[in-house]
């Protein structure tokens, strides 16, 4: 997160709760599964921990302890199909990643289409200023959104940009950004086509 990490956010939330009888469930979700991570999260007051990459049923199992989760059968989710050919996004896999909720996928796709160019601009500016901390955060956000959309090549190059930023490899970041600059316009066009087709289909079924 740009201002504070999950550990600090949890610590502050728990401090505020001391004056009340409330308790907000907090589940850690991290791309790292280092030894001691879970213990550290629980120690500051988180309720549970999920390491990425994870499968949907793993997340549902944790959330079910705190919320009423609509756990649709896997067979029902997989039986749904989505026809929207794309060179960069596996829409069928993306649909399965959001538990078959087409409306959610549509919202995620539209948000990504708006966010990707903004994040690319942030990434490019941070490289020019050699601000590798900001570059790392921007690349990580692109990677997370790309993973939800099952945009494999986007995931690959944003992960490379993130890795290079962490290692202070400015040339590595620049190379990854160059590739993302070529990819993102194509991905946004694919998203626009998907959203347009979804809207047309919705009108036809009304």
XYZ file of N, CA, C and O in Angstrom:
824
model
N 0.852 -1.191 0.000
C 0.000 0.000 0.000
C 0.886 1.238 0.000
O 1.976 1.212 0.565
N 0.402 2.321 -0.592
C 1.277 3.485 -0.765
C 1.632 4.210 0.526
O 2.685 4.817 0.628
N 0.750 4.201 1.546
C 0.991 4.974 2.754
C 1.524 4.111 3.885
O 2.499 4.461 4.550
N 0.902 2.963 4.112
C 1.367 2.057 5.160
C 1.107 0.622 4.717
O 0.237 0.367 3.892
N 1.867 -0.314 5.268
C 1.663 -1.702 4.888
C 0.570 -2.333 5.749
O 0.013 -1.713 6.662
N 0.248 -3.583 5.441
C -0.829 -4.264 6.142
C -0.566 -4.450 7.619
O -1.495 -4.418 8.441
N 0.691 -4.650 7.972
C 1.054 -4.831 9.379
C 0.726 -3.570 10.180
O 0.083 -3.634 11.236
N 1.153 -2.414 9.666
C 0.909 -1.158 10.371
C -0.577 -0.816 10.370
O -1.115 -0.321 11.372
N -1.268 -1.067 9.254
C -2.706 -0.791 9.185
C -3.456 -1.624 10.221
O -4.346 -1.115 10.911
N -3.089 -2.891 10.339
C -3.732 -3.759 11.329
C -3.463 -3.267 12.743
O -4.373 -3.219 13.587
N -2.232 -2.889 12.997
C -1.875 -2.405 14.337
C -2.733 -1.194 14.722
O -3.243 -1.110 15.845
N -2.923 -0.275 13.785
C -3.703 0.934 14.084
C -5.183 0.621 14.263
O -5.860 1.207 15.113
N -5.696 -0.290 13.434
C -7.106 -0.680 13.563
C -7.356 -1.307 14.927
O -8.335 -0.993 15.615
N -6.456 -2.181 15.347
C -6.630 -2.834 16.654
C -6.521 -1.832 17.799
O -7.208 -1.961 18.824
N -5.683 -0.825 17.642
C -5.579 0.215 18.664
C -6.890 0.982 18.790
O -7.350 1.283 19.900
N -7.516 1.305 17.638
C -8.788 2.020 17.656
C -9.891 1.161 18.274
O -10.799 1.681 18.946
N -9.832 -0.139 18.074
C -10.866 -1.034 18.585
C -10.835 -1.185 20.099
O -11.819 -1.619 20.698
N -9.729 -0.841 20.712
C -9.630 -0.987 22.168
C -10.652 -0.132 22.902
O -11.041 -0.444 24.025
N -11.092 0.959 22.261
C -12.075 1.844 22.886
C -13.511 1.395 22.620
O -14.460 2.006 23.104
N -13.671 0.332 21.850
C -15.010 -0.168 21.514
C -15.045 -1.670 21.753
O -14.058 -2.294 22.121
N -16.206 -2.243 21.531
C -16.345 -3.693 21.666
C -16.353 -4.366 20.293
O -16.675 -5.546 20.175
N -16.020 -3.615 19.263
C -16.069 -4.148 17.904
C -14.778 -4.898 17.556
O -13.746 -4.721 18.201
N -14.878 -5.729 16.517
C -13.702 -6.446 16.023
C -13.873 -6.645 14.527
O -14.788 -7.333 14.077
N -13.008 -6.011 13.754
C -13.046 -6.131 12.298
C -12.181 -7.316 11.887
O -10.987 -7.346 12.196
N -12.754 -8.299 11.199
C -11.927 -9.424 10.738
C -10.883 -8.939 9.732
O -11.209 -8.211 8.797
N -9.653 -9.328 9.931
C -8.565 -8.949 9.027
C -7.825 -10.205 8.597
O -7.335 -10.960 9.440
N -7.765 -10.424 7.298
C -7.074 -11.584 6.741
C -5.916 -11.082 5.890
O -6.111 -10.294 4.968
N -4.719 -11.522 6.215
C -3.544 -11.121 5.439
C -3.527 -11.853 4.111
O -3.847 -13.037 4.034
N -3.161 -11.139 3.049
C -2.978 -11.756 1.737
C -1.674 -11.221 1.175
O -1.545 -10.032 0.915
N -0.709 -12.075 1.025
C 0.612 -11.624 0.606
C 1.169 -12.517 -0.480
O 0.829 -13.698 -0.559
N 2.006 -11.935 -1.320
C 2.650 -12.701 -2.383
C 3.820 -13.500 -1.843
O 4.374 -14.346 -2.531
N 4.199 -13.237 -0.613
C 5.349 -13.925 -0.026
C 4.881 -14.942 1.012
O 3.945 -14.699 1.750
N 5.525 -16.078 1.049
C 5.202 -17.104 2.040
C 6.487 -17.465 2.777
O 6.918 -18.613 2.819
N 7.109 -16.450 3.343
C 8.360 -16.655 4.052
C 8.096 -17.223 5.438
O 7.052 -16.990 6.034
N 9.065 -17.954 5.945
C 8.953 -18.528 7.277
C 8.776 -17.403 8.296
O 9.519 -16.440 8.314
N 7.768 -17.522 9.126
C 7.512 -16.526 10.151
C 6.507 -15.468 9.746
O 6.046 -14.699 10.597
N 6.123 -15.408 8.452
C 5.160 -14.401 8.001
C 3.817 -14.555 8.709
O 3.239 -13.578 9.180
N 3.323 -15.801 8.761
C 2.023 -16.034 9.393
C 2.054 -15.623 10.861
O 1.148 -14.943 11.345
N 3.120 -16.022 11.554
C 3.230 -15.700 12.978
C 3.253 -14.194 13.193
O 2.641 -13.671 14.127
N 3.954 -13.487 12.305
C 4.042 -12.035 12.433
C 2.677 -11.392 12.229
O 2.299 -10.456 12.949
N 1.924 -11.880 11.249
C 0.595 -11.330 10.980
C -0.343 -11.567 12.163
O -1.078 -10.662 12.577
N -0.339 -12.766 12.702
C -1.213 -13.089 13.833
C -0.805 -12.279 15.057
O -1.659 -11.811 15.823
N 0.489 -12.083 15.223
C 0.997 -11.378 16.392
C 0.489 -9.938 16.471
O 0.211 -9.417 17.556
N 0.349 -9.272 15.304
C -0.108 -7.879 15.330
C -1.627 -7.768 15.370
O -2.156 -6.659 15.458
N -2.321 -8.916 15.299
C -3.771 -8.878 15.450
C -4.588 -9.311 14.262
O -5.820 -9.212 14.277
N -3.944 -9.796 13.200
C -4.715 -10.316 12.078
C -5.379 -11.631 12.498
O -4.896 -12.332 13.381
N -6.493 -11.936 11.835
C -7.244 -13.132 12.206
C -6.789 -14.376 11.456
O -6.901 -15.485 11.963
N -6.286 -14.178 10.240
C -5.841 -15.337 9.463
C -4.897 -14.856 8.375
O -4.585 -13.665 8.272
N -4.469 -15.792 7.531
C -3.386 -15.521 6.589
C -3.569 -16.394 5.354
O -3.838 -17.596 5.455
N -3.457 -15.777 4.171
C -3.511 -16.511 2.903
C -2.328 -16.065 2.063
O -2.112 -14.867 1.873
N -1.550 -17.018 1.571
C -0.387 -16.686 0.748
C -0.735 -16.854 -0.732
O -1.393 -17.813 -1.120
N -0.328 -15.880 -1.546
C -0.523 -15.980 -2.992
C 0.648 -16.735 -3.624
O 1.765 -16.640 -3.122
N 0.401 -17.457 -4.716
C -0.902 -17.663 -5.349
C -1.748 -18.648 -4.549
O -1.224 -19.571 -3.938
N -3.052 -18.440 -4.559
C -3.946 -19.317 -3.811
C -5.082 -19.752 -4.730
O -5.350 -19.132 -5.753
N -5.769 -20.804 -4.331
C -6.939 -21.260 -5.071
C -8.192 -20.714 -4.397
O -8.199 -20.442 -3.199
N -9.249 -20.566 -5.183
C -10.461 -19.949 -4.668
C -10.972 -20.637 -3.412
O -11.390 -19.984 -2.463
N -10.925 -21.979 -3.401
C -11.494 -22.670 -2.247
C -10.675 -22.413 -0.986
O -11.201 -22.473 0.126
N -9.368 -22.107 -1.147
C -8.555 -21.765 0.022
C -9.020 -20.435 0.623
O -9.138 -20.302 1.846
N -9.283 -19.458 -0.242
C -9.746 -18.158 0.232
C -11.141 -18.276 0.842
O -11.412 -17.708 1.905
N -12.031 -19.020 0.172
C -13.377 -19.189 0.697
C -13.354 -19.843 2.076
O -14.124 -19.482 2.958
N -12.458 -20.811 2.234
C -12.383 -21.523 3.514
C -12.048 -20.572 4.653
O -12.579 -20.694 5.767
N -11.169 -19.612 4.372
C -10.800 -18.637 5.405
C -11.928 -17.634 5.629
O -12.323 -17.363 6.768
N -12.487 -17.090 4.539
C -13.524 -16.067 4.670
C -14.796 -16.617 5.290
O -15.541 -15.881 5.957
N -15.070 -17.900 5.082
C -16.283 -18.506 5.615
C -16.325 -18.437 7.139
O -17.385 -18.485 7.761
N -15.154 -18.324 7.755
C -15.100 -18.240 9.210
C -15.634 -16.903 9.720
O -16.062 -16.799 10.872
N -15.638 -15.875 8.858
C -15.998 -14.538 9.311
C -17.189 -13.938 8.570
O -17.838 -13.034 9.077
N -17.469 -14.458 7.384
C -18.545 -13.893 6.576
C -19.387 -15.018 5.982
O -18.971 -16.168 5.943
N -20.550 -14.626 5.489
C -21.386 -15.577 4.769
C -20.961 -15.537 3.318
O -21.237 -14.577 2.590
N -20.264 -16.577 2.878
C -19.706 -16.600 1.526
C -20.543 -17.495 0.628
O -20.872 -18.616 0.987
N -20.888 -16.959 -0.523
C -21.624 -17.746 -1.499
C -20.648 -18.682 -2.204
O -20.030 -18.325 -3.197
N -20.502 -19.870 -1.665
C -19.534 -20.826 -2.199
C -20.193 -21.694 -3.258
O -20.694 -22.773 -2.974
N -20.221 -21.207 -4.468
C -20.875 -21.928 -5.548
C -20.062 -23.159 -5.911
O -18.838 -23.143 -5.889
N -20.735 -24.260 -6.271
C -20.018 -25.483 -6.646
C -19.047 -25.240 -7.794
O -19.363 -24.512 -8.738
N -17.879 -25.852 -7.703
C -16.864 -25.670 -8.746
C -17.383 -26.123 -10.106
O -17.075 -25.532 -11.133
N -18.215 -27.179 -10.125
C -18.737 -27.691 -11.388
C -19.624 -26.655 -12.068
O -19.609 -26.497 -13.282
N -20.398 -25.914 -11.247
C -21.284 -24.892 -11.808
C -20.473 -23.761 -12.407
O -20.794 -23.247 -13.486
N -19.400 -23.366 -11.734
C -18.556 -22.275 -12.220
C -17.882 -22.663 -13.521
O -17.868 -21.926 -14.498
N -17.308 -23.867 -13.558
C -16.568 -24.303 -14.739
C -17.473 -24.554 -15.928
O -17.026 -24.548 -17.069
N -18.768 -24.831 -15.657
C -19.688 -25.119 -16.760
C -20.031 -23.856 -17.545
O -20.506 -23.927 -18.667
N -19.805 -22.696 -16.951
C -20.084 -21.449 -17.639
C -18.979 -21.157 -18.650
O -17.817 -21.427 -18.402
N -19.369 -20.595 -19.762
C -18.376 -20.293 -20.785
C -18.510 -18.837 -21.198
O -19.555 -18.213 -21.036
N -17.426 -18.333 -21.713
C -17.421 -16.939 -22.138
C -16.664 -16.870 -23.464
O -15.546 -17.353 -23.581
N -17.319 -16.324 -24.473
C -16.731 -16.251 -25.801
C -16.261 -14.828 -26.072
O -17.052 -13.943 -26.356
N -14.972 -14.624 -25.948
C -14.385 -13.319 -26.237
C -12.911 -13.531 -26.538
O -12.064 -13.440 -25.661
N -12.590 -13.877 -27.785
C -11.203 -14.180 -28.137
C -10.273 -13.010 -27.875
O -10.616 -11.856 -28.148
N -9.133 -13.306 -27.314
C -8.154 -12.269 -27.013
C -6.768 -12.882 -27.063
O -6.554 -14.006 -26.614
N -5.830 -12.125 -27.605
C -4.448 -12.600 -27.686
C -3.729 -12.447 -26.354
O -2.674 -13.041 -26.151
N -4.294 -11.646 -25.464
C -3.569 -11.306 -24.231
C -4.273 -11.722 -22.952
O -3.639 -11.763 -21.893
N -5.586 -11.989 -23.004
C -6.350 -12.305 -21.802
C -7.091 -13.620 -21.998
O -7.772 -13.823 -23.006
N -6.970 -14.504 -21.022
C -7.730 -15.751 -21.026
C -9.033 -15.477 -20.271
O -9.118 -15.627 -19.053
N -10.067 -15.067 -21.004
C -11.312 -14.642 -20.368
C -11.999 -15.781 -19.639
O -12.647 -15.564 -18.602
N -11.873 -16.996 -20.144
C -12.508 -18.122 -19.460
C -11.864 -18.348 -18.090
O -12.542 -18.543 -17.086
N -10.548 -18.290 -18.043
C -9.853 -18.442 -16.765
C -10.184 -17.273 -15.837
O -10.378 -17.454 -14.630
N -10.257 -16.073 -16.406
C -10.594 -14.902 -15.597
C -11.984 -15.052 -14.984
O -12.203 -14.686 -13.812
N -12.919 -15.598 -15.746
C -14.279 -15.823 -15.229
C -14.249 -16.804 -14.064
O -14.926 -16.604 -13.043
N -13.458 -17.848 -14.188
C -13.345 -18.827 -13.108
C -12.678 -18.218 -11.875
O -13.018 -18.572 -10.735
N -11.749 -17.287 -12.087
C -11.053 -16.656 -10.967
C -11.975 -15.780 -10.126
O -11.689 -15.520 -8.960
N -13.087 -15.303 -10.726
C -14.065 -14.521 -9.960
C -15.301 -15.358 -9.673
O -16.403 -14.839 -9.511
N -15.089 -16.683 -9.581
C -16.156 -17.622 -9.197
C -17.363 -17.559 -10.130
O -18.507 -17.740 -9.705
N -17.104 -17.295 -11.416
C -18.181 -17.318 -12.400
C -19.084 -16.108 -12.388
O -20.122 -16.106 -13.046
N -18.698 -15.066 -11.645
C -19.533 -13.862 -11.559
C -19.182 -12.916 -12.707
O -18.240 -12.125 -12.627
N -19.961 -12.988 -13.772
C -19.672 -12.190 -14.970
C -19.716 -10.693 -14.696
O -18.926 -9.921 -15.260
N -20.629 -10.248 -13.834
C -20.722 -8.821 -13.518
C -19.462 -8.332 -12.813
O -18.974 -7.219 -13.068
N -18.935 -9.178 -11.912
C -17.708 -8.804 -11.208
C -16.551 -8.718 -12.192
O -15.753 -7.777 -12.149
N -16.456 -9.688 -13.090
C -15.389 -9.677 -14.087
C -15.484 -8.427 -14.953
O -14.469 -7.797 -15.264
N -16.695 -8.045 -15.323
C -16.893 -6.852 -16.136
C -16.402 -5.599 -15.394
O -15.712 -4.749 -15.969
N -16.722 -5.520 -14.100
C -16.291 -4.366 -13.296
C -14.770 -4.342 -13.144
O -14.137 -3.278 -13.245
N -14.191 -5.501 -12.893
C -12.741 -5.598 -12.743
C -12.047 -5.195 -14.039
O -11.050 -4.462 -14.029
N -12.582 -5.665 -15.159
C -11.987 -5.362 -16.465
C -12.036 -3.867 -16.754
O -11.044 -3.270 -17.203
N -13.179 -3.232 -16.471
C -13.304 -1.790 -16.726
C -12.355 -0.990 -15.833
O -11.745 -0.013 -16.280
N -12.236 -1.410 -14.589
C -11.327 -0.718 -13.667
C -9.885 -0.855 -14.144
O -9.104 0.105 -14.098
N -9.537 -2.045 -14.623
C -8.173 -2.283 -15.108
C -7.869 -1.453 -16.342
O -6.763 -0.917 -16.493
N -8.843 -1.327 -17.249
C -8.634 -0.549 -18.470
C -8.327 0.908 -18.139
O -7.549 1.572 -18.832
N -8.927 1.421 -17.082
C -8.669 2.797 -16.661
C -7.351 2.888 -15.886
O -6.600 3.857 -16.009
N -7.082 1.862 -15.099
C -5.937 1.891 -14.184
C -4.607 1.617 -14.878
O -3.588 2.237 -14.531
N -4.577 0.699 -15.837
C -3.312 0.305 -16.460
C -2.537 1.477 -17.060
O -1.331 1.616 -16.803
N -3.162 2.349 -17.887
C -2.396 3.480 -18.433
C -1.889 4.417 -17.344
O -0.777 4.954 -17.457
N -2.696 4.630 -16.301
C -2.271 5.498 -15.201
C -1.067 4.904 -14.469
O -0.116 5.612 -14.122
N -1.119 3.606 -14.233
C -0.015 2.934 -13.546
C 1.239 2.901 -14.411
O 2.357 3.029 -13.897
N 1.047 2.734 -15.729
C 2.194 2.755 -16.634
C 2.863 4.119 -16.589
O 4.103 4.216 -16.551
N 2.054 5.176 -16.582
C 2.609 6.528 -16.495
C 3.378 6.713 -15.184
O 4.480 7.281 -15.172
N 2.808 6.220 -14.087
C 3.488 6.297 -12.792
C 4.807 5.527 -12.835
O 5.830 5.993 -12.315
N 4.779 4.372 -13.460
C 5.970 3.531 -13.558
C 7.047 4.230 -14.382
O 8.227 4.262 -13.988
N 6.664 4.807 -15.504
C 7.633 5.490 -16.366
C 8.230 6.711 -15.668
O 9.441 6.958 -15.747
N 7.380 7.476 -14.982
C 7.871 8.661 -14.281
C 8.817 8.277 -13.145
O 9.832 8.942 -12.914
N 8.494 7.205 -12.446
C 9.346 6.776 -11.334
C 10.707 6.292 -11.842
O 11.734 6.483 -11.178
N 10.718 5.695 -13.030
C 11.993 5.265 -13.618
C 12.833 6.490 -13.985
O 14.042 6.529 -13.720
N 12.184 7.489 -14.586
C 12.908 8.721 -14.945
C 13.508 9.399 -13.713
O 14.607 9.941 -13.754
N 12.781 9.326 -12.607
C 13.249 9.947 -11.359
C 14.078 8.989 -10.512
O 14.527 9.350 -9.432
N 14.243 7.750 -11.025
C 14.966 6.702 -10.315
C 14.375 6.480 -8.918
O 15.096 6.199 -7.950
N 13.057 6.596 -8.852
C 12.324 6.322 -7.617
C 11.860 4.870 -7.672
O 10.731 4.565 -8.068
N 12.726 3.961 -7.265
C 12.441 2.536 -7.437
C 11.419 2.016 -6.451
O 10.785 0.979 -6.708
N 11.201 2.690 -5.345
C 10.151 2.278 -4.409
C 8.774 2.461 -5.043
O 7.915 1.575 -4.974
N 8.568 3.613 -5.678
C 7.311 3.863 -6.380
C 7.169 2.933 -7.569
O 6.081 2.417 -7.854
N 8.265 2.689 -8.283
C 8.243 1.759 -9.423
C 7.817 0.369 -8.971
O 7.020 -0.299 -9.642
N 8.328 -0.059 -7.830
C 7.968 -1.376 -7.310
C 6.477 -1.467 -7.009
O 5.820 -2.450 -7.359
N 5.926 -0.429 -6.354
C 4.504 -0.447 -6.006
C 3.630 -0.447 -7.250
O 2.638 -1.174 -7.327
N 3.992 0.373 -8.241
C 3.201 0.429 -9.475
C 3.242 -0.905 -10.210
O 2.215 -1.397 -10.685
N 4.425 -1.493 -10.302
C 4.565 -2.783 -10.987
C 3.779 -3.868 -10.252
O 3.146 -4.719 -10.882
N 3.807 -3.831 -8.932
C 3.080 -4.833 -8.143
C 1.578 -4.718 -8.384
O 0.880 -5.731 -8.524
N 1.065 -3.489 -8.464
C -0.364 -3.293 -8.697
C -0.761 -3.768 -10.087
O -1.812 -4.397 -10.269
N 0.072 -3.471 -11.079
C -0.198 -3.973 -12.433
C -0.221 -5.495 -12.434
O -1.093 -6.121 -13.042
N 0.729 -6.089 -11.738
C 0.811 -7.550 -11.682
C -0.444 -8.148 -11.051
O -1.007 -9.127 -11.571
N -0.901 -7.560 -9.953
C -2.075 -8.094 -9.254
C -3.319 -8.014 -10.118
O -4.082 -8.983 -10.221
N -3.537 -6.862 -10.770
C -4.704 -6.714 -11.636
C -4.616 -7.625 -12.855
O -5.616 -8.196 -13.288
N -3.420 -7.774 -13.396
C -3.227 -8.647 -14.561
C -3.491 -10.100 -14.211
O -4.035 -10.862 -15.023
N -3.118 -10.488 -13.006
C -3.342 -11.870 -12.579
C -4.827 -12.175 -12.473
O -5.282 -13.249 -12.878
N -5.607 -11.231 -11.960
C -7.053 -11.422 -11.858
C -7.671 -11.575 -13.243
O -8.611 -12.346 -13.439
N -7.113 -10.853 -14.227
C -7.628 -10.923 -15.600
C -7.028 -12.073 -16.395
O -7.351 -12.235 -17.573
N -6.146 -12.841 -15.761
C -5.475 -13.942 -16.462
C -4.760 -13.438 -17.712
O -4.809 -14.058 -18.777
N -4.109 -12.286 -17.556
C -3.320 -11.703 -18.648
C -1.869 -12.113 -18.431
O -1.079 -11.381 -17.825
N -1.526 -13.297 -18.908
C -0.255 -13.923 -18.583
C 0.988 -13.109 -18.890
O 1.897 -13.005 -18.063
N 1.043 -12.523 -20.081
C 2.244 -11.773 -20.463
C 2.377 -10.494 -19.633
O 3.491 -10.086 -19.280
N 1.243 -9.890 -19.304
C 1.267 -8.711 -18.434
C 1.788 -9.076 -17.046
O 2.564 -8.340 -16.442
N 1.346 -10.214 -16.550
C 1.817 -10.685 -15.244
C 3.329 -10.890 -15.286
O 4.061 -10.464 -14.385
N 3.793 -11.518 -16.347
C 5.215 -11.825 -16.487
C 6.078 -10.565 -16.472
O 7.066 -10.484 -15.720
N 5.700 -9.560 -17.268
C 6.555 -8.379 -17.388
C 6.416 -7.420 -16.210
O 7.378 -6.753 -15.822
N 5.229 -7.343 -15.610
C 5.093 -6.510 -14.413
C 5.824 -7.144 -13.245
O 6.430 -6.429 -12.416
N 5.822 -8.475 -13.174
C 6.591 -9.163 -12.134
C 8.083 -8.927 -12.331
O 8.845 -8.763 -11.361
N 8.510 -8.885 -13.589
C 9.914 -8.614 -13.888
C 10.287 -7.189 -13.484
O 11.365 -6.941 -12.928
N 9.384 -6.234 -13.747
C 9.633 -4.846 -13.344
C 9.709 -4.734 -11.826
O 10.581 -4.035 -11.285
N 8.825 -5.438 -11.146
C 8.829 -5.419 -9.678
C 10.127 -6.018 -9.131
O 10.757 -5.471 -8.225
N 10.515 -7.158 -9.694
C 11.746 -7.822 -9.247
C 12.959 -6.911 -9.440
O 13.790 -6.746 -8.536
N 13.035 -6.303 -10.627
C 14.171 -5.439 -10.923
C 14.200 -4.222 -9.996
O 15.274 -3.790 -9.559
N 13.027 -3.681 -9.682
C 12.968 -2.523 -8.777
C 13.443 -2.907 -7.382
O 14.177 -2.154 -6.735
N 13.033 -4.074 -6.926
C 13.460 -4.550 -5.604
C 14.973 -4.715 -5.564
O 15.629 -4.380 -4.575
N 15.543 -5.197 -6.667
C 16.991 -5.444 -6.741
C 17.770 -4.195 -7.158
O 18.988 -4.268 -7.377
N 17.059 -3.058 -7.275
C 17.702 -1.794 -7.659
C 18.363 -1.882 -9.032
O 19.384 -1.247 -9.295
N 17.754 -2.655 -9.909
C 18.267 -2.849 -11.264
C 17.496 -1.926 -12.205
O 16.481 -2.319 -12.779
N 17.937 -0.708 -12.350
C 17.214 0.287 -13.125
C 17.088 -0.110 -14.593
O 16.045 0.114 -15.231
N 18.121 -0.738 -15.154
C 18.060 -1.166 -16.552
C 17.029 -2.283 -16.725
O 16.331 -2.347 -17.745
N 16.934 -3.149 -15.728
C 15.937 -4.214 -15.784
C 14.525 -3.661 -15.737
O 13.630 -4.138 -16.448
N 14.318 -2.642 -14.904
C 13.003 -1.999 -14.835
C 12.680 -1.348 -16.177
O 11.571 -1.481 -16.704
N 13.648 -0.649 -16.746
C 13.427 0.034 -18.028
C 13.048 -0.957 -19.122
O 12.169 -0.679 -19.949
N 13.706 -2.113 -19.145
C 13.408 -3.129 -20.162
C 11.984 -3.656 -20.004
O 11.255 -3.838 -20.989
N 11.588 -3.891 -18.756
C 10.240 -4.392 -18.502
C 9.194 -3.335 -18.840
O 8.143 -3.639 -19.416
N 9.474 -2.086 -18.501
C 8.553 -0.991 -18.802
C 8.385 -0.839 -20.313
O 7.270 -0.592 -20.805
N 9.469 -1.000 -21.053
C 9.404 -0.912 -22.518
C 8.427 -1.942 -23.064
O 7.627 -1.654 -23.966
N 8.472 -3.145 -22.510
C 7.565 -4.200 -22.970
C 6.124 -3.911 -22.546
O 5.187 -4.096 -23.321
N 5.940 -3.420 -21.324
C 4.594 -3.089 -20.845
C 3.987 -1.959 -21.664
O 2.775 -1.938 -21.908
N 4.827 -1.017 -22.094
C 4.349 0.091 -22.916
C 3.745 -0.427 -24.221
O 2.805 0.163 -24.766
N 4.287 -1.514 -24.741
C 3.764 -2.109 -25.969
C 2.514 -2.943 -25.693
O 1.587 -2.984 -26.497
N 2.477 -3.597 -24.536
C 1.391 -4.518 -24.207
C 0.104 -3.816 -23.786
O -0.995 -4.217 -24.196
N 0.236 -2.803 -22.945
C -0.940 -2.231 -22.303
C -1.982 -1.686 -23.281
O -3.182 -1.941 -23.108
N -1.613 -0.961 -24.341
C -2.650 -0.507 -25.282
C -3.434 -1.666 -25.898
O -4.654 -1.565 -26.072
N -2.749 -2.764 -26.214
C -3.430 -3.934 -26.782
C -4.373 -4.558 -25.752
O -5.495 -4.966 -26.083
N -3.916 -4.655 -24.506
C -4.742 -5.231 -23.450
C -5.974 -4.368 -23.207
O -7.090 -4.882 -23.052
N -5.798 -3.056 -23.194
C -6.938 -2.156 -22.998
C -7.939 -2.301 -24.138
O -9.157 -2.302 -23.907
N -7.457 -2.450 -25.364
C -8.367 -2.657 -26.499
C -9.136 -3.967 -26.337
O -10.342 -4.025 -26.634
N -8.456 -5.016 -25.889
C -9.132 -6.294 -25.659
C -10.206 -6.149 -24.582
O -11.293 -6.732 -24.687
N -9.899 -5.389 -23.540
C -10.874 -5.171 -22.469
C -12.076 -4.402 -23.002
O -13.233 -4.742 -22.719
N -11.819 -3.352 -23.775
C -12.916 -2.551 -24.338
C -13.822 -3.416 -25.211
O -15.058 -3.278 -25.177
N -13.214 -4.319 -25.984
C -14.002 -5.210 -26.841
C -14.843 -6.160 -25.990
O -16.011 -6.425 -26.291
N -14.244 -6.660 -24.911
C -14.961 -7.575 -24.016
C -16.136 -6.874 -23.344
O -17.248 -7.398 -23.287
N -15.888 -5.678 -22.824
C -16.941 -4.923 -22.139
C -18.062 -4.571 -23.118
O -19.252 -4.676 -22.783
N -17.694 -4.183 -24.350
C -18.699 -3.861 -25.354
C -19.548 -5.068 -25.711
O -20.776 -4.964 -25.826
N -18.899 -6.222 -25.860
C -19.629 -7.450 -26.185
C -20.546 -7.848 -25.036
O -21.668 -8.314 -25.258
N -20.079 -7.655 -23.810
C -20.889 -7.993 -22.636
C -22.127 -7.112 -22.568
O -23.231 -7.573 -22.262
N -21.946 -5.823 -22.859
C -23.069 -4.883 -22.831
C -24.094 -5.245 -23.893
O -25.310 -5.223 -23.653
N -23.620 -5.591 -25.088
C -24.501 -5.968 -26.189
C -25.291 -7.242 -25.849
O -26.484 -7.324 -26.092
N -24.598 -8.194 -25.237
C -25.244 -9.432 -24.859
C -26.306 -9.183 -23.802
O -27.383 -9.776 -23.816
N -26.011 -8.276 -22.858
C -26.962 -7.955 -21.810
C -28.228 -7.326 -22.382
O -29.346 -7.639 -21.957
N -28.060 -6.450 -23.387
C -29.208 -5.805 -24.024
C -30.064 -6.844 -24.755
O -31.299 -6.820 -24.687
N -29.418 -7.783 -25.426
C -30.123 -8.802 -26.196
C -30.941 -9.735 -25.307
O -31.968 -10.265 -25.725
N -30.472 -9.952 -24.073
C -31.159 -10.890 -23.182
C -32.259 -10.214 -22.355
O -32.973 -10.880 -21.608
N -32.374 -8.886 -22.470
C -33.404 -8.183 -21.701
C -34.770 -8.338 -22.351
O -34.911 -8.427 -23.543
